Amino acid sequence: MKHIPRKRFGQHFLSDPAIIDAIVRAIDPRPGQPMVEIGPGLAALTQPLVERLGRLTVIELDRDLAARLRAHPQLEVIESDVLKVDFAQLQQAQAAIKLRVCGNLPYNISSPILFHLLPFAAHIEDQHFMLQKEVIDRMVAAPSTGDYGRLSVMLQWRYAMENVLFVPPAAFEPPPRVDSAVVRMVPRPEFAPIDPALLSELVQVAFSQRRKLLRHTLGKWLEARGFGGPFDVQRRAEEVPVAEYLALADALG
């Protein structure tokens, strides 16, 4: 029976063989590597991955799709909301040094998924995700650009990232109304050991009014915390490099 894509799950299924091949080449799966695919859908990416890996763990929320996937002898199917999955436990269950993670993420919850994975970065070798292109533009953005914001700072703190492939709407069924892309995310072996919640709050305050100087937003927030250290608030949030936000969070912590 043909599966009808469900809007509430943000389902857009890959259908272009050339794009699928390009994504698999970008991921470069090797036999025996422990890999987890988020949102396998109709298995367009799953099948070429498992052919190269031998075994693959998939996380699928849609119960109808999960039932189909269970019929595949080389797949371990976790029927769950990915936001409830503990990737550290997955790593331990597979007796893996580190996991590789990939997937065509539902665009309506892509940012929550990225933030959910952030605490598990130490358990992960790399991540390859298909996302809305504008989200990836924000992830990899440099300071003093319109795309640079909270997502850029939070993710660049823990990952080295690159946009590796453009994916047009026509590569999907049904086609989304936006362009897509594939991002490679490699957890940094060395990173500032700061409190993620503190960094998140700091950056959220900083970018809450992008067009204003930071003295109107972050400056007042720092005053309320009794911070008297050196930090130039006569700038806009997008002018502050990631390293300076991290140094400020470290000083506060």
mmCIF file of C-alpha atoms in Angstrom, residues 5-154:
data_model
loop_
_atom_site.group_PDB
_atom_site.id
_atom_site.type_symbol
_atom_site.label_atom_id
_atom_site.label_comp_id
_atom_site.label_asym_id
_atom_site.label_seq_id
_atom_site.Cartn_x
_atom_site.Cartn_y
_atom_site.Cartn_z
ATOM 1 C CA PRO A 5 3.064 11.679 3.492
ATOM 2 C CA ARG A 6 1.794 13.120 6.783
ATOM 3 C CA LYS A 7 1.976 16.887 7.224
ATOM 4 C CA ARG A 8 2.103 16.654 11.015
ATOM 5 C CA PHE A 9 5.374 14.716 10.750
ATOM 6 C CA GLY A 10 6.751 17.110 8.114
ATOM 7 C CA GLN A 11 7.243 14.204 5.713
ATOM 8 C CA HIS A 12 9.008 14.891 2.389
ATOM 9 C CA PHE A 13 10.569 11.736 0.974
ATOM 10 C CA LEU A 14 13.780 11.723 -1.061
ATOM 11 C CA SER A 15 13.210 10.306 -4.525
ATOM 12 C CA ASP A 16 16.072 11.523 -6.764
ATOM 13 C CA PRO A 17 18.622 8.675 -7.266
ATOM 14 C CA ALA A 18 21.473 11.079 -8.136
ATOM 15 C CA ILE A 19 20.931 13.124 -4.962
ATOM 16 C CA ILE A 20 20.642 9.969 -2.838
ATOM 17 C CA ASP A 21 23.942 8.719 -4.296
ATOM 18 C CA ALA A 22 25.629 12.070 -3.623
ATOM 19 C CA ILE A 23 24.453 12.043 0.011
ATOM 20 C CA VAL A 24 25.699 8.485 0.550
ATOM 21 C CA ARG A 25 29.078 9.450 -0.936
ATOM 22 C CA ALA A 26 29.242 12.460 1.391
ATOM 23 C CA ILE A 27 28.507 10.244 4.418
ATOM 24 C CA ASP A 28 30.950 7.556 3.198
ATOM 25 C CA PRO A 29 29.631 4.637 5.300
ATOM 26 C CA ARG A 30 32.030 1.729 5.861
ATOM 27 C CA PRO A 31 31.246 -1.898 6.764
ATOM 28 C CA GLY A 32 30.641 -2.438 10.472
ATOM 29 C CA GLN A 33 30.441 1.235 11.446
ATOM 30 C CA PRO A 34 27.769 1.903 14.107
ATOM 31 C CA MET A 35 25.317 4.324 12.479
ATOM 32 C CA VAL A 36 21.928 5.724 13.452
ATOM 33 C CA GLU A 37 19.550 7.190 10.876
ATOM 34 C CA ILE A 38 16.872 9.609 12.062
ATOM 35 C CA GLY A 39 13.605 9.579 10.099
ATOM 36 C CA PRO A 40 14.296 6.860 7.496
ATOM 37 C CA GLY A 41 10.843 7.285 5.934
ATOM 38 C CA LEU A 42 10.498 5.108 2.838
ATOM 39 C CA ALA A 43 14.134 3.941 3.150
ATOM 40 C CA ALA A 44 15.466 5.810 0.084
ATOM 41 C CA LEU A 45 18.665 6.615 1.980
ATOM 42 C CA THR A 46 18.384 3.660 4.376
ATOM 43 C CA GLN A 47 18.813 0.951 1.725
ATOM 44 C CA PRO A 48 22.102 2.183 0.192
ATOM 45 C CA LEU A 49 23.428 2.896 3.687
ATOM 46 C CA VAL A 50 22.662 -0.567 5.063
ATOM 47 C CA GLU A 51 24.103 -2.199 1.928
ATOM 48 C CA ARG A 52 27.435 -0.595 2.784
ATOM 49 C CA LEU A 53 27.243 -0.912 6.573
ATOM 50 C CA GLY A 54 25.749 -4.382 7.016
ATOM 51 C CA ARG A 55 23.589 -3.230 9.967
ATOM 52 C CA LEU A 56 21.816 0.045 10.680
ATOM 53 C CA THR A 57 19.757 1.460 13.554
ATOM 54 C CA VAL A 58 16.858 3.685 12.506
ATOM 55 C CA ILE A 59 14.600 5.976 14.553
ATOM 56 C CA GLU A 60 11.089 6.387 13.119
ATOM 57 C CA LEU A 61 8.069 8.008 14.770
ATOM 58 C CA ASP A 62 5.455 7.052 12.161
ATOM 59 C CA ARG A 63 4.140 3.652 13.269
ATOM 60 C CA ASP A 64 3.152 2.570 9.741
ATOM 61 C CA LEU A 65 6.633 3.285 8.422
ATOM 62 C CA ALA A 66 8.213 1.650 11.488
ATOM 63 C CA ALA A 67 6.206 -1.516 10.792
ATOM 64 C CA ARG A 68 7.472 -1.600 7.196
ATOM 65 C CA LEU A 69 11.061 -1.059 8.301
ATOM 66 C CA ARG A 70 10.879 -3.954 10.803
ATOM 67 C CA ALA A 71 10.484 -6.316 7.864
ATOM 68 C CA HIS A 72 14.056 -5.488 6.832
ATOM 69 C CA PRO A 73 16.390 -8.069 8.449
ATOM 70 C CA GLN A 74 19.402 -5.723 8.665
ATOM 71 C CA LEU A 75 17.628 -2.903 10.487
ATOM 72 C CA GLU A 76 17.147 -2.288 14.179
ATOM 73 C CA VAL A 77 14.036 -0.110 14.417
ATOM 74 C CA ILE A 78 13.441 2.277 17.299
ATOM 75 C CA GLU A 79 9.846 3.515 17.092
ATOM 76 C CA SER A 80 10.085 6.774 18.991
ATOM 77 C CA ASP A 81 10.172 10.537 18.934
ATOM 78 C CA VAL A 82 13.883 11.270 18.416
ATOM 79 C CA LEU A 83 13.653 14.003 21.072
ATOM 80 C CA LYS A 84 13.151 11.226 23.644
ATOM 81 C CA VAL A 85 16.086 9.077 22.518
ATOM 82 C CA ASP A 86 19.195 8.871 24.710
ATOM 83 C CA PHE A 87 22.122 8.642 22.263
ATOM 84 C CA ALA A 88 24.574 7.819 25.056
ATOM 85 C CA GLN A 89 22.534 4.685 25.807
ATOM 86 C CA LEU A 90 22.441 3.872 22.089
ATOM 87 C CA GLN A 91 26.221 4.092 21.956
ATOM 88 C CA GLN A 92 26.576 1.787 24.981
ATOM 89 C CA ALA A 93 24.032 -0.682 23.564
ATOM 90 C CA GLN A 94 26.054 -0.973 20.357
ATOM 91 C CA ALA A 95 29.333 -1.268 22.287
ATOM 92 C CA ALA A 96 30.606 1.469 19.999
ATOM 93 C CA ILE A 97 33.451 3.868 20.602
ATOM 94 C CA LYS A 98 31.311 6.551 18.922
ATOM 95 C CA LEU A 99 28.179 6.659 16.795
ATOM 96 C CA ARG A 100 27.720 8.118 13.339
ATOM 97 C CA VAL A 101 24.349 9.868 12.939
ATOM 98 C CA CYS A 102 22.530 10.893 9.773
ATOM 99 C CA GLY A 103 19.063 11.654 8.475
ATOM 100 C CA ASN A 104 16.613 13.733 6.504
ATOM 101 C CA LEU A 105 15.317 15.731 9.475
ATOM 102 C CA PRO A 106 11.689 16.928 9.603
ATOM 103 C CA TYR A 107 12.008 20.637 8.867
ATOM 104 C CA ASN A 108 9.341 21.611 11.388
ATOM 105 C CA ILE A 109 11.461 20.358 14.332
ATOM 106 C CA SER A 110 15.005 20.460 12.935
ATOM 107 C CA SER A 111 16.350 22.996 15.468
ATOM 108 C CA PRO A 112 14.967 21.092 18.501
ATOM 109 C CA ILE A 113 16.623 17.917 17.166
ATOM 110 C CA LEU A 114 19.973 19.693 16.745
ATOM 111 C CA PHE A 115 19.770 21.061 20.304
ATOM 112 C CA HIS A 116 18.711 17.637 21.635
ATOM 113 C CA LEU A 117 21.851 16.091 20.135
ATOM 114 C CA LEU A 118 24.164 18.791 21.519
ATOM 115 C CA PRO A 119 24.695 17.158 24.965
ATOM 116 C CA PHE A 120 25.551 13.856 23.241
ATOM 117 C CA ALA A 121 28.331 15.322 21.057
ATOM 118 C CA ALA A 122 31.022 13.446 23.014
ATOM 119 C CA HIS A 123 29.369 10.147 22.020
ATOM 120 C CA ILE A 124 29.189 10.965 18.311
ATOM 121 C CA GLU A 125 31.854 10.770 15.584
ATOM 122 C CA ASP A 126 29.968 12.843 13.018
ATOM 123 C CA GLN A 127 26.500 13.911 11.866
ATOM 124 C CA HIS A 128 25.180 14.343 8.323
ATOM 125 C CA PHE A 129 21.741 15.930 8.076
ATOM 126 C CA MET A 130 19.500 17.148 5.302
ATOM 127 C CA LEU A 131 17.834 20.341 6.410
ATOM 128 C CA GLN A 132 16.197 23.446 5.066
ATOM 129 C CA LYS A 133 19.008 25.358 3.323
ATOM 130 C CA GLU A 134 18.311 28.560 5.257
ATOM 131 C CA VAL A 135 18.792 26.660 8.551
ATOM 132 C CA ILE A 136 22.192 25.380 7.396
ATOM 133 C CA ASP A 137 23.101 28.902 6.259
ATOM 134 C CA ARG A 138 22.468 30.034 9.847
ATOM 135 C CA MET A 139 24.397 27.092 11.329
ATOM 136 C CA VAL A 140 27.600 27.819 9.398
ATOM 137 C CA ALA A 141 27.280 31.642 9.295
ATOM 138 C CA ALA A 142 30.222 33.905 10.094
ATOM 139 C CA PRO A 143 29.947 36.979 12.362
ATOM 140 C CA SER A 144 28.769 40.280 10.847
ATOM 141 C CA THR A 145 26.389 38.518 8.451
ATOM 142 C CA GLY A 146 22.590 38.464 8.435
ATOM 143 C CA ASP A 147 22.473 34.689 9.012
ATOM 144 C CA TYR A 148 24.695 34.768 12.120
ATOM 145 C CA GLY A 149 22.696 34.219 15.309
ATOM 146 C CA ARG A 150 21.966 31.993 18.290
ATOM 147 C CA LEU A 151 22.048 28.782 16.234
ATOM 148 C CA SER A 152 25.457 29.728 14.790
ATOM 149 C CA VAL A 153 27.013 30.352 18.217
ATOM 150 C CA MET A 154 25.516 27.352 20.008
#
